[in-house]
Coordinates of C-alpha atoms in Angstrom, one line a residue:
Chain A
M228 CA -36.1 13.4 -33.9
I229 CA -33.2 12.0 -35.9
R230 CA -32.0 13.5 -39.1
L231 CA -28.9 12.4 -41.1
E232 CA -27.8 14.2 -44.2
G233 CA -25.0 12.8 -46.3
V234 CA -23.3 11.2 -43.3
T235 CA -20.0 9.5 -44.0
R236 CA -17.7 7.7 -41.7
T237 CA -14.2 6.9 -43.0
Y238 CA -11.6 4.8 -41.2
E239 CA -8.0 4.5 -42.0
V240 CA -7.0 0.8 -42.3
G241 CA -3.4 0.1 -43.2
G242 CA -3.1 3.7 -44.6
R243 CA -6.1 3.3 -46.9
P244 CA -9.4 4.9 -46.3
V245 CA -12.3 2.6 -45.7
H246 CA -15.8 4.1 -46.1
A247 CA -17.9 2.4 -43.5
L248 CA -20.7 4.9 -44.3
A249 CA -20.6 6.5 -47.7
G250 CA -23.3 9.2 -47.5
V251 CA -26.4 8.2 -45.5
D252 CA -29.6 10.2 -45.5
L253 CA -32.1 9.1 -42.9
E254 CA -34.9 10.6 -41.0
V255 CA -36.6 9.0 -38.0
A256 CA -39.5 10.6 -36.2
G257 CA -40.2 10.2 -32.5
G258 CA -41.9 7.0 -31.5
E259 CA -40.9 5.1 -34.7
Y260 CA -39.9 1.5 -34.9
V261 CA -37.1 1.0 -37.4
S262 CA -35.0 -2.0 -38.3
I263 CA -31.6 -1.6 -39.9
M264 CA -30.6 -4.6 -42.0
G265 CA -27.8 -5.5 -44.3
P266 CA -25.0 -8.0 -44.6
S267 CA -21.8 -7.9 -42.5
G268 CA -19.7 -4.9 -43.2
S269 CA -22.5 -2.9 -44.7
G270 CA -22.1 -0.3 -42.0
K271 CA -25.1 -1.2 -39.7
S272 CA -23.1 -1.0 -36.5
T273 CA -21.2 2.1 -37.5
L274 CA -24.6 3.8 -38.2
L275 CA -25.9 2.8 -34.8
S276 CA -22.7 4.0 -33.1
I277 CA -23.1 7.4 -34.8
L278 CA -26.8 7.5 -33.9
G279 CA -25.9 6.8 -30.3
C280 CA -23.2 9.4 -30.3
L281 CA -20.5 6.8 -29.5
D282 CA -18.9 7.9 -32.8
R283 CA -18.9 11.0 -34.8
P284 CA -19.4 11.3 -38.6
T285 CA -16.4 12.3 -40.6
G286 CA -18.8 14.1 -43.1
G287 CA -22.4 15.2 -43.4
T288 CA -24.5 16.4 -40.5
Y289 CA -26.4 14.5 -37.8
R290 CA -29.1 16.4 -36.0
L291 CA -30.6 14.9 -32.9
R292 CA -33.6 16.8 -31.6
G293 CA -32.4 19.7 -33.6
A294 CA -28.9 19.8 -32.2
D295 CA -25.9 19.3 -34.5
V296 CA -24.1 16.4 -32.9
G297 CA -21.0 17.0 -34.9
R298 CA -20.5 20.3 -33.1
L299 CA -21.0 19.0 -29.6
G300 CA -18.0 18.6 -27.3
E301 CA -17.0 15.4 -25.5
D302 CA -18.9 16.3 -22.3
E303 CA -22.0 17.2 -24.2
L304 CA -21.9 14.0 -26.2
A305 CA -21.6 12.1 -22.9
R306 CA -24.6 13.9 -21.6
V307 CA -26.6 13.0 -24.8
R308 CA -25.6 9.3 -24.4
R309 CA -26.7 9.5 -20.8
N310 CA -30.0 11.2 -21.1
D311 CA -31.3 10.7 -24.6
V312 CA -30.0 7.3 -25.8
G313 CA -30.2 3.8 -24.4
F314 CA -28.1 1.0 -25.7
V315 CA -28.9 -2.7 -25.9
F316 CA -25.9 -4.8 -27.0
Q317 CA -25.6 -8.2 -28.6
S318 CA -23.1 -9.3 -25.9
F319 CA -25.1 -7.6 -23.1
H320 CA -22.1 -5.8 -21.6
L321 CA -23.1 -6.4 -18.0
V322 CA -20.4 -5.8 -15.4
P323 CA -19.7 -9.3 -14.1
R324 CA -18.9 -8.4 -10.5
L325 CA -22.1 -6.3 -10.0
T326 CA -25.5 -7.7 -9.3
A327 CA -28.4 -7.3 -11.7
L328 CA -29.7 -4.4 -9.6
E329 CA -26.3 -2.7 -9.4
N330 CA -25.9 -3.1 -13.2
V331 CA -29.2 -1.3 -13.7
E332 CA -28.1 1.3 -11.2
L333 CA -24.9 2.0 -13.0
P334 CA -26.1 4.8 -15.4
M335 CA -27.7 6.5 -12.4
V336 CA -24.5 6.2 -10.4
L337 CA -22.7 7.9 -13.3
A338 CA -25.4 10.6 -13.4
G339 CA -25.0 11.2 -9.7
L340 CA -28.5 10.4 -8.5
P341 CA -28.9 9.8 -4.8
R342 CA -28.7 6.3 -3.6
A343 CA -32.3 5.8 -2.4
E344 CA -33.7 7.0 -5.7
R345 CA -31.3 4.8 -7.6
T346 CA -32.4 1.7 -5.8
R347 CA -36.1 2.5 -6.2
R348 CA -35.8 3.2 -9.9
A349 CA -33.6 0.2 -10.6
E350 CA -36.0 -2.1 -8.8
A351 CA -38.9 -0.7 -10.7
A352 CA -37.0 -1.1 -14.0
L353 CA -36.1 -4.7 -13.2
G354 CA -39.8 -5.3 -12.2
A355 CA -40.9 -3.9 -15.6
V356 CA -38.8 -6.5 -17.4
G357 CA -40.1 -9.2 -15.1
L358 CA -36.8 -9.8 -13.2
A359 CA -37.8 -8.3 -9.8
D360 CA -36.7 -11.6 -8.1
R361 CA -33.4 -11.8 -9.9
A362 CA -32.1 -8.4 -8.6
P363 CA -29.4 -9.8 -6.2
H364 CA -28.0 -12.2 -8.9
R365 CA -24.8 -11.7 -10.7
P366 CA -24.9 -11.9 -14.6
E367 CA -23.2 -15.3 -14.5
Q368 CA -26.2 -16.6 -12.5
L369 CA -28.7 -15.4 -15.2
S370 CA -29.7 -17.0 -18.4
G371 CA -29.0 -15.3 -21.7
G372 CA -32.6 -14.0 -22.0
E373 CA -32.5 -12.7 -18.5
R374 CA -29.2 -10.9 -19.1
Q375 CA -30.6 -9.2 -22.1
R376 CA -33.6 -8.1 -20.1
V377 CA -31.3 -6.7 -17.4
C378 CA -29.5 -4.8 -20.2
I379 CA -32.8 -3.4 -21.4
A380 CA -33.8 -2.3 -17.9
R381 CA -30.4 -0.6 -17.7
A382 CA -30.9 1.1 -21.1
V383 CA -34.3 2.6 -20.2
V384 CA -33.9 3.4 -16.5
L385 CA -32.9 7.0 -17.2
R386 CA -36.0 7.3 -19.6
P387 CA -34.1 8.1 -22.9
S388 CA -36.1 9.0 -26.0
I389 CA -34.2 6.6 -28.2
L390 CA -33.4 3.0 -27.7
L391 CA -30.7 1.5 -29.9
A392 CA -30.4 -2.3 -30.1
D393 CA -27.5 -3.9 -31.8
E394 CA -28.3 -7.5 -32.7
P395 CA -30.3 -7.8 -29.4
T396 CA -31.2 -11.5 -30.2
G397 CA -27.8 -12.5 -31.7
N398 CA -26.7 -14.5 -28.7
L399 CA -30.1 -15.8 -27.7
D400 CA -32.2 -18.9 -28.6
S401 CA -35.4 -18.1 -30.5
A402 CA -37.7 -18.3 -27.5
S403 CA -35.8 -15.8 -25.4
G404 CA -35.1 -13.8 -28.5
N405 CA -38.8 -13.4 -29.1
E406 CA -39.3 -12.5 -25.5
V407 CA -36.7 -9.8 -25.8
I408 CA -38.1 -8.4 -29.1
G409 CA -41.6 -8.4 -27.5
L410 CA -40.2 -6.4 -24.6
L411 CA -38.5 -3.9 -26.9
E412 CA -41.7 -3.6 -28.9
S413 CA -43.8 -3.0 -25.9
L414 CA -41.4 -0.1 -24.9
N415 CA -41.8 1.2 -28.4
R416 CA -45.6 1.2 -28.0
E417 CA -45.2 3.3 -24.9
G418 CA -43.6 6.0 -27.1
L419 CA -39.8 5.1 -27.1
T420 CA -38.2 5.5 -30.5
L421 CA -36.7 2.1 -31.3
L422 CA -34.0 1.3 -33.8
V423 CA -32.9 -2.4 -34.1
V424 CA -29.9 -3.5 -36.1
T425 CA -30.2 -7.1 -37.2
H426 CA -29.5 -9.5 -40.0
D427 CA -32.3 -11.7 -39.0
E428 CA -35.0 -11.2 -41.6
A429 CA -37.8 -12.4 -39.4
I430 CA -37.0 -9.9 -36.7
G431 CA -36.3 -7.1 -39.2
R432 CA -39.6 -7.6 -40.8
R433 CA -41.4 -6.9 -37.5
A434 CA -40.4 -3.3 -37.6
R435 CA -42.8 -0.8 -39.2
R436 CA -40.0 0.6 -41.3
R437 CA -37.0 -1.3 -42.6
V438 CA -33.8 0.4 -43.7
R439 CA -31.4 -1.7 -45.9
L440 CA -27.8 -0.9 -46.0
L441 CA -25.2 -2.1 -48.5
D442 CA -21.6 -0.9 -48.6
G443 CA -22.3 2.0 -46.4
R444 CA -25.3 3.3 -48.4
V445 CA -29.0 3.0 -47.8
V446 CA -30.3 0.9 -50.7
G447 CA -33.9 0.8 -49.8
T448 CA -36.5 1.6 -47.1
A449 CA -39.6 -0.3 -46.9
P450 CA -42.5 1.6 -45.3
E451 CA -45.1 0.2 -43.0
G452 CA -47.2 -2.6 -44.5
A453 CA -44.9 -3.4 -47.4
P454 CA -44.1 -7.1 -47.9
Chain B
M159 CA -21.0 11.0 -9.4
S160 CA -20.2 11.3 -5.7
L161 CA -16.8 10.5 -4.3
L162 CA -18.4 7.7 -2.2
D163 CA -19.8 6.2 -5.4
V164 CA -16.4 6.5 -7.1
L165 CA -14.7 4.7 -4.2
R166 CA -17.4 2.1 -4.0
F167 CA -17.2 1.3 -7.7
A168 CA -13.3 1.2 -7.6
G169 CA -13.6 -1.0 -4.5
T170 CA -15.8 -3.6 -6.2
A171 CA -13.2 -3.8 -9.0
L172 CA -10.4 -4.4 -6.5
V173 CA -12.4 -7.0 -4.5
G174 CA -13.0 -8.8 -7.8
H175 CA -9.3 -9.6 -8.2
R176 CA -8.3 -10.7 -4.7
L177 CA -5.0 -12.2 -5.5
R178 CA -3.8 -9.4 -7.7
T179 CA -5.1 -6.7 -5.3
G180 CA -3.5 -8.5 -2.4
L181 CA -0.1 -8.8 -4.0
S182 CA 0.1 -5.2 -5.0
L183 CA -1.2 -4.2 -1.6
L184 CA 1.6 -6.3 -0.1
G185 CA 4.1 -4.4 -2.1
V186 CA 3.0 -1.0 -0.7
A187 CA 2.6 -2.5 2.8
V188 CA 6.2 -3.8 2.8
G189 CA 7.4 -0.4 1.6
V190 CA 5.6 1.5 4.3
A191 CA 6.4 -1.0 7.0
A192 CA 10.1 -0.9 6.0
V193 CA 10.2 2.9 6.2
I194 CA 8.6 2.8 9.6
L195 CA 10.7 -0.1 11.0
L196 CA 14.0 1.1 9.7
T197 CA 13.5 4.7 10.9
S198 CA 12.3 3.3 14.2
L199 CA 15.5 1.4 14.6
G200 CA 17.5 4.4 13.7
E201 CA 15.6 6.6 16.0
G202 CA 15.9 3.9 18.7
A203 CA 19.7 3.9 18.3
R204 CA 19.8 7.7 18.6
R205 CA 17.6 7.7 21.7
Y206 CA 19.6 4.9 23.2
V207 CA 22.9 6.6 22.8
T208 CA 21.7 10.1 23.9
G209 CA 19.7 8.5 26.7
E210 CA 22.8 6.7 28.0
F211 CA 24.8 9.8 28.0
A212 CA 22.0 11.7 29.8
L213 CA 21.9 9.0 32.5
M214 CA 25.6 9.5 32.9
G215 CA 24.9 13.0 34.0
S216 CA 25.4 16.1 32.0
N217 CA 28.3 18.7 32.1
L218 CA 30.8 15.9 32.0
L219 CA 34.5 16.0 31.1
I220 CA 36.0 12.7 30.2
V221 CA 39.7 12.3 30.7
V222 CA 41.5 9.5 28.8
P223 CA 45.2 8.7 29.2
G224 CA 47.2 9.2 26.0
K225 CA 47.1 11.7 23.3
T226 CA 44.7 10.8 20.5
E227 CA 44.8 14.2 18.8
T228 CA 47.1 14.3 15.9
T229 CA 49.3 17.3 15.6
G230 CA 51.7 18.5 12.9
T231 CA 54.8 17.6 14.8
L232 CA 56.1 14.1 15.3
P233 CA 55.8 12.8 18.9
L234 CA 59.1 13.0 20.7
V235 CA 60.9 9.7 20.6
G236 CA 60.9 8.2 24.0
G237 CA 58.2 10.6 25.3
T238 CA 56.5 8.7 28.1
T239 CA 52.9 8.9 29.0
H240 CA 52.4 9.3 32.7
D241 CA 49.9 7.3 34.7
L242 CA 46.6 8.8 35.4
T243 CA 46.4 8.3 39.1
L244 CA 44.0 8.7 42.0
A245 CA 46.2 11.6 43.1
D246 CA 45.5 13.2 39.8
V247 CA 41.8 12.9 40.4
E248 CA 42.2 14.5 43.8
A249 CA 44.2 17.3 42.3
L250 CA 41.6 17.9 39.6
E251 CA 38.8 18.1 42.3
R252 CA 40.9 20.5 44.3
R253 CA 42.3 22.8 41.6
V254 CA 39.9 23.0 38.7
S255 CA 37.3 25.6 39.4
G256 CA 33.7 24.7 38.8
V257 CA 34.2 21.0 39.5
V258 CA 31.4 19.3 41.4
R259 CA 33.1 16.0 41.6
A260 CA 35.6 13.7 39.8
A261 CA 35.9 10.0 39.8
G262 CA 38.5 7.7 38.4
L263 CA 37.7 4.3 36.9
T264 CA 39.6 1.2 36.2
V265 CA 38.0 -1.9 34.7
G266 CA 39.0 -5.6 34.4
S267 CA 37.5 -9.0 34.6
A268 CA 37.8 -11.6 37.3
T269 CA 36.2 -14.7 38.7
A270 CA 34.0 -14.1 41.7
R271 CA 33.4 -16.8 44.2
A272 CA 31.0 -17.0 47.0
G273 CA 31.0 -20.3 48.8
E274 CA 30.6 -23.0 46.2
L275 CA 29.3 -20.7 43.5
S276 CA 31.5 -18.8 41.1
R277 CA 31.1 -16.7 37.9
D278 CA 33.0 -14.3 35.8
V279 CA 32.3 -10.7 36.5
T280 CA 33.5 -7.3 35.4
V281 CA 35.3 -5.6 38.2
A282 CA 35.1 -1.8 38.2
G283 CA 37.4 0.0 40.5
T284 CA 36.3 3.5 41.4
T285 CA 35.4 5.8 44.3
A286 CA 32.4 7.0 46.1
E287 CA 32.0 9.9 43.6
W288 CA 31.0 7.5 40.9
K289 CA 27.6 6.9 42.3
P290 CA 26.2 10.4 41.9
L291 CA 28.2 10.9 38.7
R292 CA 26.6 7.9 36.9
R293 CA 23.2 8.5 38.6
L294 CA 23.4 5.0 40.2
T295 CA 20.9 3.8 42.7
L296 CA 21.2 1.0 45.2
R297 CA 18.7 -1.7 45.9
A298 CA 20.1 -2.5 49.2
G299 CA 23.0 -1.5 51.5
Q300 CA 25.4 1.3 50.7
F301 CA 27.9 2.4 48.1
L302 CA 31.7 2.5 48.4
P303 CA 32.6 4.7 51.3
A304 CA 34.0 8.2 50.9
G305 CA 37.3 9.1 52.4
R306 CA 40.9 8.9 51.4
P307 CA 41.0 6.5 48.4
E308 CA 44.4 5.1 49.3
E309 CA 43.0 3.7 52.6
A310 CA 39.8 2.3 51.2
P311 CA 38.6 -0.9 52.9
R312 CA 38.1 -4.2 51.1
V313 CA 34.4 -3.9 50.4
C314 CA 32.4 -4.2 47.3
V315 CA 29.0 -3.4 45.7
V316 CA 27.6 -6.0 43.4
G317 CA 25.3 -5.8 40.4
A318 CA 21.8 -7.2 40.5
R319 CA 22.5 -10.4 38.6
V320 CA 25.8 -11.1 40.4
A321 CA 23.8 -10.8 43.7
S322 CA 21.1 -13.2 42.6
E323 CA 23.4 -15.8 41.1
L324 CA 26.1 -15.9 43.7
F325 CA 23.8 -15.5 46.7
P326 CA 20.6 -17.2 45.5
G327 CA 17.8 -16.7 48.0
R328 CA 20.1 -15.0 50.4
N329 CA 20.8 -11.5 51.5
P330 CA 24.3 -10.8 50.1
L331 CA 24.9 -7.9 52.5
G332 CA 27.7 -8.7 54.8
E333 CA 28.7 -11.8 53.0
L334 CA 32.2 -12.4 51.7
L335 CA 33.0 -12.4 48.0
R336 CA 36.3 -13.6 46.6
L337 CA 37.7 -11.9 43.6
G338 CA 40.8 -13.7 42.5
D339 CA 42.9 -14.1 45.7
E340 CA 41.2 -11.3 47.6
R341 CA 38.2 -11.2 49.8
F342 CA 35.7 -8.4 49.8
R343 CA 32.7 -7.8 52.0
V344 CA 29.5 -7.1 50.1
I345 CA 28.1 -3.8 51.4
G346 CA 25.6 -2.9 48.6
V347 CA 23.6 -4.2 45.7
L348 CA 22.9 -2.1 42.6
T349 CA 19.4 -1.6 41.2
A350 CA 19.1 -3.6 38.0
R351 CA 19.7 -1.3 35.0
G352 CA 21.2 -3.4 32.2
V353 CA 23.9 -2.3 29.9
S354 CA 25.0 1.3 30.2
L355 CA 27.7 2.8 28.0
G356 CA 29.1 -0.6 27.2
L357 CA 29.2 -1.7 30.8
D358 CA 26.6 -4.3 32.0
L359 CA 25.8 -2.8 35.4
D360 CA 24.0 -6.0 36.4
E361 CA 27.2 -8.1 35.9
V362 CA 29.5 -5.7 37.6
V363 CA 31.3 -5.8 41.0
L364 CA 32.4 -2.4 42.2
V365 CA 35.4 -2.2 44.4
P366 CA 37.6 0.7 45.6
A367 CA 39.8 1.9 42.8
V368 CA 43.0 1.3 44.8
Q369 CA 42.1 -2.4 45.4
A370 CA 41.2 -2.9 41.7
L371 CA 44.5 -1.3 40.6
R372 CA 46.4 -3.7 42.8
M373 CA 44.3 -6.7 41.8
F374 CA 45.0 -6.1 38.1
D375 CA 48.6 -4.9 38.8
R376 CA 48.0 -1.5 37.2
T377 CA 49.2 1.9 38.0
S378 CA 47.0 4.0 35.7
L379 CA 43.3 4.6 35.7
F380 CA 41.3 3.7 32.7
R381 CA 39.6 7.1 32.7
V382 CA 38.6 10.0 34.9
L383 CA 35.1 11.6 34.8
V384 CA 34.9 15.2 35.9
E385 CA 31.5 16.7 36.5
M386 CA 31.3 20.5 36.1
R387 CA 28.7 22.7 37.7
H388 CA 27.4 24.5 34.6
P389 CA 27.6 23.8 30.9
A390 CA 29.5 27.1 30.7
D391 CA 32.2 25.6 32.8
L392 CA 33.0 22.9 30.3
A393 CA 35.3 24.9 28.0
P394 CA 37.4 26.6 30.7
G395 CA 37.2 23.3 32.7
K396 CA 38.7 21.4 29.8
T397 CA 41.6 23.9 29.5
S398 CA 42.1 23.8 33.3
V399 CA 42.1 20.0 33.4
L400 CA 44.7 19.9 30.7
H401 CA 46.8 22.5 32.5
V402 CA 46.7 20.8 35.8
L403 CA 47.6 17.4 34.4
K404 CA 50.3 18.8 32.2
E405 CA 51.9 20.4 35.3
R406 CA 51.6 17.1 37.2
H407 CA 52.9 15.0 34.4
G408 CA 56.2 16.8 34.0
G409 CA 55.0 19.4 31.4
E410 CA 53.8 16.8 29.0
E411 CA 50.3 17.0 27.6
D412 CA 49.6 13.3 27.6
V413 CA 45.8 13.0 28.1
T414 CA 42.8 13.7 26.0
V415 CA 39.7 15.4 27.3
F416 CA 36.3 15.0 25.7
T417 CA 33.3 17.1 26.6
Q418 CA 30.2 14.9 26.9
D419 CA 27.9 17.3 25.1
A420 CA 30.2 17.3 22.1
V421 CA 30.2 13.5 22.0
V422 CA 26.4 13.4 22.4
S423 CA 25.6 16.0 19.8
T424 CA 28.0 14.4 17.3
L425 CA 26.6 11.0 17.8
G426 CA 23.1 12.4 17.7
T427 CA 23.8 14.0 14.3
I428 CA 25.4 10.9 12.9
L429 CA 22.5 8.7 14.1
G430 CA 19.9 11.2 12.8
M431 CA 21.6 11.0 9.4
L432 CA 21.6 7.3 9.6
T433 CA 17.8 7.3 10.3
L434 CA 17.2 9.5 7.3
V435 CA 19.3 7.3 5.1
L436 CA 17.5 4.2 6.3
G437 CA 14.2 5.9 5.6
G438 CA 15.4 6.9 2.2
I439 CA 16.4 3.3 1.3
A440 CA 13.1 2.1 2.5
A441 CA 11.3 4.7 0.5
V442 CA 12.9 3.3 -2.7
S443 CA 10.9 0.1 -2.0
L444 CA 7.8 2.3 -2.0
A445 CA 8.7 3.5 -5.4
V446 CA 9.1 -0.1 -6.5
A447 CA 5.7 -0.8 -5.1
G448 CA 4.3 2.1 -7.1
V449 CA 5.6 0.6 -10.3
G450 CA 3.8 -2.6 -9.2
I451 CA 0.6 -0.7 -8.8
M452 CA 1.1 0.8 -12.3
N453 CA 1.5 -2.7 -13.7
V454 CA -1.6 -4.0 -12.0
M455 CA -3.6 -1.0 -13.1
L456 CA -2.4 -1.3 -16.7
V457 CA -3.5 -4.9 -16.7
S458 CA -6.7 -3.9 -15.1
V459 CA -7.4 -1.3 -17.8
S460 CA -6.7 -3.6 -20.7
E461 CA -8.8 -6.3 -19.1
R462 CA -11.7 -4.0 -18.6
T463 CA -11.6 -2.2 -21.9
R464 CA -15.1 -3.4 -22.7
E465 CA -16.2 -2.1 -19.3
V466 CA -14.8 1.3 -20.1
G467 CA -16.6 1.2 -23.4
L468 CA -19.8 0.4 -21.5
L469 CA -19.3 3.3 -19.1
L470 CA -18.8 5.7 -21.9
A471 CA -21.9 4.3 -23.7
L472 CA -23.9 4.8 -20.4
G473 CA -22.9 8.4 -20.4
A474 CA -19.7 8.6 -18.4
A475 CA -17.5 11.5 -19.2
R476 CA -13.9 10.8 -19.8
R477 CA -13.1 12.7 -16.7
Q478 CA -15.2 10.2 -14.8
V479 CA -13.4 7.2 -16.2
L480 CA -10.1 8.8 -15.3
R481 CA -11.3 9.4 -11.8
L482 CA -12.6 5.8 -11.4
F483 CA -9.3 4.3 -12.3
L484 CA -7.3 6.8 -10.3
A485 CA -9.5 6.1 -7.3
E486 CA -8.8 2.4 -7.8
A487 CA -5.0 3.0 -7.7
A488 CA -5.2 5.4 -4.8
L489 CA -7.4 2.9 -2.9
L490 CA -4.9 0.2 -3.6
S491 CA -2.0 2.2 -2.3
T492 CA -3.9 3.6 0.7
A493 CA -5.0 0.2 1.8
G494 CA -1.4 -1.0 1.4
G495 CA -0.2 2.0 3.3
A496 CA -2.6 1.3 6.1
A497 CA -1.6 -2.3 6.3
G498 CA 2.1 -1.3 6.2
L499 CA 1.4 1.2 9.0
L500 CA 0.0 -1.6 11.2
I501 CA 2.8 -4.0 10.3
G502 CA 5.4 -1.3 10.9
L503 CA 4.0 -0.1 14.2
G504 CA 3.4 -3.7 15.3
G505 CA 7.0 -4.6 14.3
A506 CA 8.4 -1.7 16.2
R507 CA 6.4 -2.7 19.3
A508 CA 7.6 -6.3 18.9
V509 CA 11.2 -5.2 18.8
R510 CA 10.6 -3.1 21.9
A511 CA 9.1 -6.0 23.7
L512 CA 12.0 -8.3 22.8
F513 CA 14.7 -5.7 23.6
P514 CA 13.3 -3.5 26.3
A515 CA 16.6 -1.7 26.8
F516 CA 16.6 -0.5 23.2
P517 CA 14.1 2.3 22.9
V518 CA 12.7 1.6 19.4
A519 CA 10.3 4.3 18.4
P520 CA 8.8 5.2 15.1
P521 CA 9.4 8.9 14.6
A522 CA 6.2 10.8 13.8
W523 CA 7.7 12.4 10.7
A524 CA 8.6 9.1 9.3
V525 CA 5.1 7.6 9.9
A526 CA 3.4 10.6 8.3
A527 CA 5.8 10.6 5.4
A528 CA 5.4 6.9 4.8
V529 CA 1.6 7.1 4.7
A530 CA 1.6 10.3 2.6
L531 CA 4.1 8.8 0.3
S532 CA 2.0 5.6 -0.2
V533 CA -1.0 7.6 -1.2
A534 CA 1.1 9.8 -3.5
V535 CA 2.6 6.7 -5.0
G536 CA -0.9 5.4 -5.9
L537 CA -1.9 8.7 -7.4
V538 CA 1.3 9.3 -9.4
F539 CA 1.6 5.8 -10.7
G540 CA -2.1 5.5 -11.3
V541 CA -2.2 8.5 -13.6
L542 CA -0.8 6.7 -16.7
P543 CA -3.2 3.7 -16.6
A544 CA -6.1 5.9 -15.8
R545 CA -5.3 8.2 -18.7
Q546 CA -5.1 5.3 -20.9
A547 CA -8.5 4.2 -19.8
A548 CA -10.0 7.6 -20.3
R549 CA -8.6 7.9 -23.8
L550 CA -10.2 4.8 -25.1
E551 CA -12.6 5.3 -28.1
P552 CA -16.0 4.0 -27.0
V553 CA -16.8 2.0 -30.2
A554 CA -13.4 0.3 -30.3
A555 CA -13.5 -0.3 -26.5
L556 CA -17.0 -2.0 -26.7
A557 CA -15.9 -4.2 -29.6
R558 CA -12.7 -5.4 -27.9
R559 CA -12.7 -9.1 -27.3

């Protein structure tokens, strides 16, 4: 499903190159549950952005379901983001003036689905994350855990094959954090490929595969069952 | 993404910032309202003036004593201007071919008294021909009698307000009216018509010209109006009038003749230009409103950078982001334009209600131009902010605090 070969990402900061990713090789099969861990500045978020086609590698190749992402045009990248990838953000990124239901509808609005179908699917997605009764509420009227669940509903409403979560519990207390992780894992059990970026060891350890990054390189992967 | 969805999304963004939206809307509204109101006033002035002249009757020659035309030669020292007399009027009627009628006019003011009541009035001395010439109508009684002007009786026709104020609750016909030291019998009342060509016909007392000349101790008429049969008669008529009067005034060309259509068309052109200039000035305020929209949209884009990042992450193409912000600007200016349209048309209607004699009318071209311009302003000034939004890099936009 995902295949990275020698992927680098270099930024210019003050005229000097900064290597956020310095040659990453990574392969993720469909339906896997992978955590990406590492200290701040190790390149976790950059890796996730590249995996989600929000960013393009400066070197190496990234193949997503066989397609070389580096060769795709802007519009094709947008289509990949829309159809193949779902994002869950640490800070939720809900549109404050829209209700929970409208936030979940947003990707379908952009995709141009008819209104009736949008509402039906958004309601179903909110129901699946246990928020059917919160549909008419705005984000500010929801708790942190509820907001993150709205965000998850929005990420999966167009049935992507990959779910990318960037510190999904970073802004949550441990109870709602566990709830959110539980929800993500149940989606993974239904076949969704799940990649979670975190620096929380306890959460990282729950993944069947752990990828450790340091200074833009993979310094270790722990397979399923390892300590 | 359907157009309706684009507009709906842009709409929610605008509704989210009521004050900001309201203020930039106001800017456009003022611009559009200004265009409509100012051009309405200009158009009103044009219609008023041309309407007044049309009421006076067409195919008119206006004879004014004195030579206003400048020529290359100095006027002869001691050259006298001869009086324009009632006999001249008669001569013109008789000798100029194509004349329908001619009427002399002299104007002055006097105090009118009836019983205990008195008021200042404008006294216009003229002849029976003036009624058809100025398209006057009577509410009651009859107009000044025809016949030899030198033998005209002491009768008068009063304006509507003069009648109601000097003869309250009474029928003025047959009553006596004193103008200065002279008594006149009221034989007619004019229909109320208001100011026409600088003369308030409601405040006027019409008396035979010969009486007025004597009352004001004058010998010359103020002007002579000559109505010709056809527009084609105007040019030869003018020459002929000048010829007749020159002959009668001892070979001296001492009058000026205007043709009415020349006056009307010149005034019409001038006032049309005035309308255009007023509209142009008002359009500048629309451009200013456009800059206001651009400001608001730039602020909006920078405030909603994270939202743009989200849209991109959710699979929006850059084109879509551009369209969303452009729609927002267009919506803003169109709503402002619609509000301005209502204000402008309402304002024009209010002016018309306050000053019924002044035919304020928003010209259709100005209304269409103002509305089209307001939409265009939104699109043009919305491009820059929308492009800025569409150019954002998703990762950086999402990370923006």
